[in-house]
Short mmCIF file of C-alpha atoms in Angstrom, two decimals:
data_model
loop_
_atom_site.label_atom_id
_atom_site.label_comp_id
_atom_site.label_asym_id
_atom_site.label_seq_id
_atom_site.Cartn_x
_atom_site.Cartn_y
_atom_site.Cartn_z
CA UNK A 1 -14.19 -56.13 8.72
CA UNK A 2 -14.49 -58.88 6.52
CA UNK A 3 -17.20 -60.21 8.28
CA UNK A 4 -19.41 -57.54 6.71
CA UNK A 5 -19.39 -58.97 2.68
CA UNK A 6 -21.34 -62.05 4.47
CA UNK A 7 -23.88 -59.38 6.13
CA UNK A 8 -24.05 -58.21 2.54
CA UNK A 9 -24.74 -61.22 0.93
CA UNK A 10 -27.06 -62.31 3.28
CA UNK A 11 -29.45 -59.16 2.91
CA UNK A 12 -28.80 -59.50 -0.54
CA UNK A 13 -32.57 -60.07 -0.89
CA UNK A 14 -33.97 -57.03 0.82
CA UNK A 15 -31.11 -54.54 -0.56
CA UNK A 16 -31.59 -56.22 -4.23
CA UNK A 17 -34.86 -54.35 -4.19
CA UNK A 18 -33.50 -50.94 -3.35
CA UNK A 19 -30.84 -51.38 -6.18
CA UNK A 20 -33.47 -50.48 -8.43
CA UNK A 21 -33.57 -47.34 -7.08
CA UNK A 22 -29.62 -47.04 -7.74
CA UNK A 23 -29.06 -48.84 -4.30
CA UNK A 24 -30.51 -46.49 -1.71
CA UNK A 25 -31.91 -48.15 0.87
CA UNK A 26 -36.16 -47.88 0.71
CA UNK A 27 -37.19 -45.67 3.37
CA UNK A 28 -39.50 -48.50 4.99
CA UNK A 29 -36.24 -50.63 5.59
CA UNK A 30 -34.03 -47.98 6.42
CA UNK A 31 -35.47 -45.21 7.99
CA UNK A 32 -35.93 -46.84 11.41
CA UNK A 33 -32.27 -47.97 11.64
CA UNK A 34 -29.78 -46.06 13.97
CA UNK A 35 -27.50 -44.37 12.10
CA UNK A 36 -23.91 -46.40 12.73
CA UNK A 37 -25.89 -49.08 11.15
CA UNK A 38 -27.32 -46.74 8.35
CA UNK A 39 -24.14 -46.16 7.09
CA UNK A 40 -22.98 -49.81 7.07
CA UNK A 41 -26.27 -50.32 5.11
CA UNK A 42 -25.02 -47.64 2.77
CA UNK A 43 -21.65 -49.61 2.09
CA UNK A 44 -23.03 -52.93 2.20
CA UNK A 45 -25.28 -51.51 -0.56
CA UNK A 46 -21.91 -50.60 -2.64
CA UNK A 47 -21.19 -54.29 -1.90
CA UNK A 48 -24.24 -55.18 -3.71
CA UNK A 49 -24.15 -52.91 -6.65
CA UNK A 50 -20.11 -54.48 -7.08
CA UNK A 51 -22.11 -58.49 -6.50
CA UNK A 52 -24.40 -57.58 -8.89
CA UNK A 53 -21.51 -56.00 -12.11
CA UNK A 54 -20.07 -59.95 -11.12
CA UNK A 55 -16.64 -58.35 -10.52
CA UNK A 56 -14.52 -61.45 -10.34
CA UNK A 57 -12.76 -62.66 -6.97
CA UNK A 58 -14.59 -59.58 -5.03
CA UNK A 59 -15.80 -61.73 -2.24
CA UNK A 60 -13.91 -61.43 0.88
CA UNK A 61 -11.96 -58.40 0.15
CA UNK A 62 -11.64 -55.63 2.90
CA UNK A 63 -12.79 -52.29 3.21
CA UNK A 64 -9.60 -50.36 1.95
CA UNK A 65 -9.17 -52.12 -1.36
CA UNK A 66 -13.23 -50.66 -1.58
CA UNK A 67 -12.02 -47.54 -3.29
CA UNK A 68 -9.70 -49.99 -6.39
CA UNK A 69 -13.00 -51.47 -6.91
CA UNK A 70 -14.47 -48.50 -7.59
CA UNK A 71 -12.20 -47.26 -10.17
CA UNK A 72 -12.40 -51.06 -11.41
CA UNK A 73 -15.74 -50.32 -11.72
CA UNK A 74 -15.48 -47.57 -13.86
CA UNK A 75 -12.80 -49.05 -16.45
CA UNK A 76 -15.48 -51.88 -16.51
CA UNK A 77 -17.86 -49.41 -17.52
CA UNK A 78 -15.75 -48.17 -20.04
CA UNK A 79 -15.15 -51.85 -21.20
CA UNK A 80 -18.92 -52.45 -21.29
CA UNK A 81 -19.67 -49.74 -23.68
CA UNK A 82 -17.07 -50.68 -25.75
CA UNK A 83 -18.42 -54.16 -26.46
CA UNK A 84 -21.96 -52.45 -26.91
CA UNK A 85 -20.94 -50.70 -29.57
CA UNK A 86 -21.19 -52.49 -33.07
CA UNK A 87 -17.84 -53.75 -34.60
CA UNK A 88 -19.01 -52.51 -37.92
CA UNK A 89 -17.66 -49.13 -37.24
CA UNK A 90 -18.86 -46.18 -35.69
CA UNK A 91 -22.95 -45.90 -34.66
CA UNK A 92 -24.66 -43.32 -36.40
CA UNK A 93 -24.95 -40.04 -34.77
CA UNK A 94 -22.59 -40.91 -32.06
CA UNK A 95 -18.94 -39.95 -32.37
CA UNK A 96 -16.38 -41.15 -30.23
CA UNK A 97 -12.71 -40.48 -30.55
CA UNK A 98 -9.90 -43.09 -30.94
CA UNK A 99 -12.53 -45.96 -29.93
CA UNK A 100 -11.72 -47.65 -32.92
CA UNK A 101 -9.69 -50.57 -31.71
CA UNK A 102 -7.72 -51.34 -28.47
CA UNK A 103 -4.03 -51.07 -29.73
CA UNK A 104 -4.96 -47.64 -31.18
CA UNK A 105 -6.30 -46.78 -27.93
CA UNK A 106 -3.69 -47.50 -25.82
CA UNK A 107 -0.95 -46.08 -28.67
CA UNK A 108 -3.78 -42.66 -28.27
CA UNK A 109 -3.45 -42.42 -24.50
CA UNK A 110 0.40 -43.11 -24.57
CA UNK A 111 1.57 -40.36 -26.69
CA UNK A 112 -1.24 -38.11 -24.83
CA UNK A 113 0.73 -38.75 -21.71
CA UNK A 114 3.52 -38.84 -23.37
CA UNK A 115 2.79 -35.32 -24.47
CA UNK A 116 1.51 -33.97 -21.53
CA UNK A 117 4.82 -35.27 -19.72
CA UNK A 118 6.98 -33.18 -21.87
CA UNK A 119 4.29 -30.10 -21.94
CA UNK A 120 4.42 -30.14 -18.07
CA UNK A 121 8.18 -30.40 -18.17
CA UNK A 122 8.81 -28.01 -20.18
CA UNK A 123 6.68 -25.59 -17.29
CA UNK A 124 8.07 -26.78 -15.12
CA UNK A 125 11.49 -26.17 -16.83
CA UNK A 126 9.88 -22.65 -17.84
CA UNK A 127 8.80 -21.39 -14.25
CA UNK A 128 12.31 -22.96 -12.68
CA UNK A 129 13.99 -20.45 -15.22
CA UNK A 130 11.54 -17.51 -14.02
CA UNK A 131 12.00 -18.33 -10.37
CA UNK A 132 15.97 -16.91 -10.84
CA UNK A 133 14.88 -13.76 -12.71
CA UNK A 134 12.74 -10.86 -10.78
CA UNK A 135 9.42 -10.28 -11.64
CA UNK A 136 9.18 -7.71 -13.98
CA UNK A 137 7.12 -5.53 -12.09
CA UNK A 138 9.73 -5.81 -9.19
CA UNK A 139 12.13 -4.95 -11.59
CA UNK A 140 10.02 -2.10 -12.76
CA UNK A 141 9.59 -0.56 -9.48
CA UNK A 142 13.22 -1.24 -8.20
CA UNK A 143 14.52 1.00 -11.30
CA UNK A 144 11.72 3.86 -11.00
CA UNK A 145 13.08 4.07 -7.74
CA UNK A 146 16.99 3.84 -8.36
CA UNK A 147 16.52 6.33 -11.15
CA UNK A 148 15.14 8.60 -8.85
CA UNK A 149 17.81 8.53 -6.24
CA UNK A 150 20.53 7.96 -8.98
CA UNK A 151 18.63 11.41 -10.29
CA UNK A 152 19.28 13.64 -6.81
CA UNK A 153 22.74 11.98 -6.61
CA UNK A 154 23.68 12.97 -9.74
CA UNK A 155 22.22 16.59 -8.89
CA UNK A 156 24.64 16.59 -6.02
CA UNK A 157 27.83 15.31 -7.59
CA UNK A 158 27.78 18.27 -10.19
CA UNK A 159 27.11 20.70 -7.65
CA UNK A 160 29.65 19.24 -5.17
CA UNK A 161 32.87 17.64 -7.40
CA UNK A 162 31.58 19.36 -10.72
CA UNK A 163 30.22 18.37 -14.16
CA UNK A 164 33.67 16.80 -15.38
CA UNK A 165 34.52 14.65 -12.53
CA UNK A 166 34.94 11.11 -13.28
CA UNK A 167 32.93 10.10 -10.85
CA UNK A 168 29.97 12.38 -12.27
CA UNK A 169 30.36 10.94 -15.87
CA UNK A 170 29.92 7.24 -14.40
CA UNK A 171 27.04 8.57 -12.61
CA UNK A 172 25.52 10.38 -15.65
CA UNK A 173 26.01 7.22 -17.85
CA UNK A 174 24.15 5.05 -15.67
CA UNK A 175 21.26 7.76 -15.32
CA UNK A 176 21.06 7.32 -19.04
CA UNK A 177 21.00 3.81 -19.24
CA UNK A 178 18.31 3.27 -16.58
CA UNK A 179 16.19 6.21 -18.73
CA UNK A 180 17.25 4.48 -22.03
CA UNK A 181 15.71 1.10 -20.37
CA UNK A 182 12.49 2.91 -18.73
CA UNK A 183 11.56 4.41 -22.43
CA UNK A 184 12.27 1.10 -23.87
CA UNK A 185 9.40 -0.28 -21.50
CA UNK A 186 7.15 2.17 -21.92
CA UNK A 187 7.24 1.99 -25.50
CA UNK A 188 6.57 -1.48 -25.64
CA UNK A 189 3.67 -1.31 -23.20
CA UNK B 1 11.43 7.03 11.67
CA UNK B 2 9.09 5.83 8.95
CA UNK B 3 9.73 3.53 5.64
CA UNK B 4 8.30 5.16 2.79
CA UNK B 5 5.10 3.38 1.57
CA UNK B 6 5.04 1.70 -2.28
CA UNK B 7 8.75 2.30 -1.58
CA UNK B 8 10.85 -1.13 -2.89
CA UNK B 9 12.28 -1.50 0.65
CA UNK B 10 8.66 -1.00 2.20
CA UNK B 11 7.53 -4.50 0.30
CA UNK B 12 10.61 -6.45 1.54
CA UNK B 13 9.30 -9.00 4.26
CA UNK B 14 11.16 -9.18 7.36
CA UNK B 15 10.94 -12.95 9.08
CA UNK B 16 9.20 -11.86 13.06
CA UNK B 17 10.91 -14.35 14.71
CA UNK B 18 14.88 -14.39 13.37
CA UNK B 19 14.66 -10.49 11.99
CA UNK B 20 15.92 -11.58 8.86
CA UNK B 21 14.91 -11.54 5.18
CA UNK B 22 14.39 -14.76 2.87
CA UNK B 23 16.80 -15.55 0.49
CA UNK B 24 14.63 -14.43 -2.50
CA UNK B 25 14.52 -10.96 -0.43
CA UNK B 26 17.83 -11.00 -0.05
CA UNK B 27 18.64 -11.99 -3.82
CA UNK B 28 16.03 -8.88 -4.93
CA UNK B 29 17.96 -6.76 -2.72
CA UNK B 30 21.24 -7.39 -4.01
CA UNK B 31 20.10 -6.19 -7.01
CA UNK B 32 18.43 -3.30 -6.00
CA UNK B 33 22.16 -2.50 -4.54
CA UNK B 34 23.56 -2.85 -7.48
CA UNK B 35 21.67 -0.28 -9.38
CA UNK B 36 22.56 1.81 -6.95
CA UNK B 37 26.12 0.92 -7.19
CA UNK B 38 27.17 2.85 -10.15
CA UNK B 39 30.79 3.06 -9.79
CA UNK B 40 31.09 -0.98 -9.73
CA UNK B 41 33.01 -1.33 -6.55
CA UNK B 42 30.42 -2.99 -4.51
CA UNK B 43 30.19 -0.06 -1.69
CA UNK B 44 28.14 2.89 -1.27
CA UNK B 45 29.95 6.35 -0.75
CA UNK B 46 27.97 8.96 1.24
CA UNK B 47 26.76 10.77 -0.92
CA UNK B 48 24.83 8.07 -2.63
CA UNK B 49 23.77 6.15 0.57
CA UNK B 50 22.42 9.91 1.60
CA UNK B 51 19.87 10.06 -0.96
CA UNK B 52 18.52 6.40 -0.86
CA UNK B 53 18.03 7.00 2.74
CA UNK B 54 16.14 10.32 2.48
CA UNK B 55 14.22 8.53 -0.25
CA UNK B 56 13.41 5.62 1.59
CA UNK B 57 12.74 6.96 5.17
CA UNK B 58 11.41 10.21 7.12
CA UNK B 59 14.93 10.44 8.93
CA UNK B 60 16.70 14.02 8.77
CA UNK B 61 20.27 15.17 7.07
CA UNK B 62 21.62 14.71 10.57
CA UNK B 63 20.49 11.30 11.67
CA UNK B 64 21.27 10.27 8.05
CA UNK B 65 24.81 11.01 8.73
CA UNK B 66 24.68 9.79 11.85
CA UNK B 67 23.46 6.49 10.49
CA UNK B 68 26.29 6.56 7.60
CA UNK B 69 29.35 7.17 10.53
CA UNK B 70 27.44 4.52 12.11
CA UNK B 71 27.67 1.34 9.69
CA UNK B 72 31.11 2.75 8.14
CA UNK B 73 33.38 1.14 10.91
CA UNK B 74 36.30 1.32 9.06
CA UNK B 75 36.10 4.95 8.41
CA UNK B 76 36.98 4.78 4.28
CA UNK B 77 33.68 6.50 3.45
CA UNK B 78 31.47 3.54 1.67
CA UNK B 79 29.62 0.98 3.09
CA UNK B 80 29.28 -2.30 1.26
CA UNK B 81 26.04 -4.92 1.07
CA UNK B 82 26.16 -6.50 4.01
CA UNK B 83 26.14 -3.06 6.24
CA UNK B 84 23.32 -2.36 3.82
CA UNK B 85 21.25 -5.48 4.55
CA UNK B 86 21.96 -4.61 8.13
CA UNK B 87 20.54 -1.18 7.43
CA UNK B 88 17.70 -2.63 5.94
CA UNK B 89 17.07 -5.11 8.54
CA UNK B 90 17.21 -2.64 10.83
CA UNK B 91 14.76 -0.26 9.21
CA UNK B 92 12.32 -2.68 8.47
CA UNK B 93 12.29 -4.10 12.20
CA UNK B 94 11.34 -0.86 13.64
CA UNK B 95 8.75 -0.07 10.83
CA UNK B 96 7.36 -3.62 12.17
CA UNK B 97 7.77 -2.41 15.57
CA UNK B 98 10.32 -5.48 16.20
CA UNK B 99 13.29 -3.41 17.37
CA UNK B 100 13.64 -5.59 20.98
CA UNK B 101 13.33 -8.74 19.27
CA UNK B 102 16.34 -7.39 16.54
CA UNK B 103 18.59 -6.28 19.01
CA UNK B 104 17.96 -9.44 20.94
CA UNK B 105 18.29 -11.93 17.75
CA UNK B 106 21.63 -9.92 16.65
CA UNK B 107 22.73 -8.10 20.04
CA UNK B 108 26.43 -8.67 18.61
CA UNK B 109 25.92 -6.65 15.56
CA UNK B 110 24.21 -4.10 17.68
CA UNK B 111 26.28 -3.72 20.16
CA UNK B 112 29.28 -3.57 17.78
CA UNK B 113 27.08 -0.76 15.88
CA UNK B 114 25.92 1.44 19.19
CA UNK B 115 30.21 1.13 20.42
CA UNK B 116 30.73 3.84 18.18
CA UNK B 117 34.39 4.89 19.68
CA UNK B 118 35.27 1.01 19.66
CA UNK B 119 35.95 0.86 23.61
CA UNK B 120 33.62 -2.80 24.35
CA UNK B 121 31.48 -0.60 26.50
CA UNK B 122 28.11 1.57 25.67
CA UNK B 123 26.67 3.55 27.31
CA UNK B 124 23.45 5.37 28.03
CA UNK B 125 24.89 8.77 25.81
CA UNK B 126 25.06 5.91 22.85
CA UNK B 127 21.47 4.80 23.78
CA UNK B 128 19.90 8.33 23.47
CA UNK B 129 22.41 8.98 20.32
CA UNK B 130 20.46 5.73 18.06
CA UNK B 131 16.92 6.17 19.48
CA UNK B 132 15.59 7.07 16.56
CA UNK B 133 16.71 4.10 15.38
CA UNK B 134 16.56 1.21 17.52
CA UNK B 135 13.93 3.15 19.82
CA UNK B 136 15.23 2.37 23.50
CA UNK B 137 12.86 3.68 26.18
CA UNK B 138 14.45 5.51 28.88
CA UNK B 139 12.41 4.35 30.97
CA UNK B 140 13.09 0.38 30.38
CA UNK B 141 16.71 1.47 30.69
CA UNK B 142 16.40 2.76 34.13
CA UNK B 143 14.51 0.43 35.43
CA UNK B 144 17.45 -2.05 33.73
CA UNK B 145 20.16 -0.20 35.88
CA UNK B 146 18.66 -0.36 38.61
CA UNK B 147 17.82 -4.25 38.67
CA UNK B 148 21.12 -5.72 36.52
CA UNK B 149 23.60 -3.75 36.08
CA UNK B 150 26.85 -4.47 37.70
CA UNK B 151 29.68 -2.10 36.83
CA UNK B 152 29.91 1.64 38.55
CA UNK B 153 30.17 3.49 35.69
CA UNK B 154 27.23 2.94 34.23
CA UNK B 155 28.34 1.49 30.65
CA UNK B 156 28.00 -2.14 29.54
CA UNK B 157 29.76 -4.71 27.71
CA UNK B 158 28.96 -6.50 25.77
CA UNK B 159 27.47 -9.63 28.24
CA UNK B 160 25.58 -7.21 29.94
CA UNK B 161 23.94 -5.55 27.10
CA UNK B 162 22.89 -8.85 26.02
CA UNK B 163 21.21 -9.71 29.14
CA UNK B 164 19.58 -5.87 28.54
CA UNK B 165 18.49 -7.21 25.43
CA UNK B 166 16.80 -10.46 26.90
CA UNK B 167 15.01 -8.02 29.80
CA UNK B 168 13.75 -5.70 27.14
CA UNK B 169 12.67 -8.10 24.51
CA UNK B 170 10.73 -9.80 28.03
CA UNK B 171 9.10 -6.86 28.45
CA UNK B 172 8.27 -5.74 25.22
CA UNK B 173 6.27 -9.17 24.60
CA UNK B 174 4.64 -8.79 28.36
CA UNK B 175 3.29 -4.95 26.92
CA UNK B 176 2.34 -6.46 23.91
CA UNK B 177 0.12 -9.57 25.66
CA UNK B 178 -1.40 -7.34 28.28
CA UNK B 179 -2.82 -4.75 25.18
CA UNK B 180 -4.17 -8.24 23.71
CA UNK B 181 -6.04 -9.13 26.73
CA UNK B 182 -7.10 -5.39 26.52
CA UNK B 183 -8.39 -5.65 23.06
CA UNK B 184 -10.33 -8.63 23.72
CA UNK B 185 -11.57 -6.94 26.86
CA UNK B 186 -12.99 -4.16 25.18
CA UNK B 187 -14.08 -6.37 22.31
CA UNK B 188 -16.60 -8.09 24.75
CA UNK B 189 -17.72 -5.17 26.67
CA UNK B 190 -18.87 -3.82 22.79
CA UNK B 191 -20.37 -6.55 22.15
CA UNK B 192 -22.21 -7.19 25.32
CA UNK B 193 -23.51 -3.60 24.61
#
């Protein structure tokens, strides 16, 4: 594998030309190649673009570190605008948000995470907290249902043990309370 | 014997291969219970456990009461949670036409359930008696008879009844594979048409 930065360099000449063209191979070098080949041409042309942004200390390094150069590659982008812009102050027309100096930056992105550590903590603390209660429309359902039977049941106990049974009261209270707690929804839907 | 649709019991989700339901089932359940509960002692008395079940299910006043003599074992005229989450096992396994695959996964509890006069023996009287509930074929049990069964008197205990349960569950998933292949065979003769 790392034979294939030296195959890179060494067609640096013919690939610098399709780098113009934001490093796809021409078609009248590349079409005729076999494909296993066209797609080491296609990474040895990443290999050119990173040669040509003089990453330092990039020569040599294998394939699976590829993907840190890329993201290298961006924050270099990032850094390269940064020292475009003018120190003055901000370019006219152009706005960018807590660009202003480096400290300020960093400070910007720590309490960001910062917040967004304690927002998604919170959720998390939030749904953890909802995971132990029913849903509420299970909860709906379960009581339409229980006052229904609860309903019949009572029906039966009057007919059965009679209105001033004990038992009947108990039952008759907690027909209430489940009729009490349906109105109580409905109202405040 | 049918679970009522949109019914609460009728959304519970019964695991296919251990005939059981999830905690979170389990922990919604409980609480359905205890709505029902209204006297706070953690049981069910008849009359109570008579009208959930002709809510919940197609099942008449007799098989109801059937059911109820059934899952009170001790005889004091409630039944408490876990005989309900039997119950409810139970129903939902035959509404998911799982009933060999329950009695085989919990052949103890069944058995224990189908010995209704407590002698460690059951018989084919106690087979016909649950039907409706656990859905035995007279058929399978015949042919069972004839090929296992040991004892003259045509009851088993409970070892035999779990090797019952093993031959039944066998060919319950041998039926099921052969309408498969017949589903796929008439698939392909439709579409060759």
């Amino acid at each position: 594998m790392e034979e294939e930065p030296f195959n890179a360099s060494s067609d640096h000449g013919s690939l610098g030309q399709a780098s113009g063209h934001y490093g796809l191979p021409s078609g009248r070098t590349q079409a005729t190649a076999p494909q296993p080949h066209l797609s080491m041409r296609l990474s040895e042309v990443s290999w050119s673009l990173d040669q040509q942004q003089k990453l330092p200390g990039d020569g040599g390094k294998p394939i699976s570190l590829r993907n840190e150069d890329s993201s290298k590659l961006e924050d270099l982008d990032q850094y390269t605008l940064l020292e475009l812009k003018p120190p003055g102050g901000r370019t006219p027309g152009i706005h960018l948000e807590g660009v202003d100096s480096e400290p300020e930056i960093q400070n910007e992105h720590f309490s960001e995470s910062l917040s967004s550590t304690w927002e998604s903590a919170g959720f998390r603390l939030y749904l953890a907290e909802q995971q132990k209660k029913l849903p509420l429309p299970l909860k709906e359902l379960m009581e339409t249902e229980a006052l229904e039977i609860l309903t019949k049941a009572l029906k039966s106990y009057r007919s059965k043990i009679g209105e001033n049974h004990y038992l009947t009261k108990e039952l008759q209270r907690s027909v209430e309370e489940l009729q009490r707690r349906r109105r109580l929804l409905w109202r405040s839907q | 014997m049918k679970v009522k649709e949109g019914s609460f019991v009728w959304y519970l989700y019964l695991d296919k291969i251990y005939c059981l339901l999830s905690v979170r089932n389990v922990k919604a359940l409980l609480e359905y219970f205890r709505l029902l509960d209204v006297h706070h002692k953690n049981t069910l008395n008849d009359v109570l456990f008579y009208h959930f079940l002709s809510y919940v299910t197609n099942l008449k006043s007799r098989q109801i009461r059937m059911v109820f003599d059934m899952f009170d074992c001790n005889a004091v005229g409630e039944i408490g949670f876990e005989e309900f989450y039997l119950l409810v096992c139970i129903l939902l396994s035959h509404q998911n036409h799982l009933e060999e695959q329950f009695m085989y996964c919990h052949s103890r509890h069944v058995f224990r359930l189908l010995d209704i006069n407590g002698e460690q023996r059951i018989g084919k009287v106690n087979f016909h008696l649950y039907r409706f509930l656990f859905n035995i074929r007279n058929e399978r049990l015949k042919e069972f008879f004839q090929d296992f069964h040991s004892s003259e008197d045509r009851r088993l205990n409970y070892n035999e009844f779990k090797i019952y349960t093993i031959f039944a569950n066998e060919k319950s998933k041998e039926k099921q594979r052969e309408r498969m292949k017949e589903d796929k065979r008439n698939r392909f003769r439709s579409q060759l048409k």
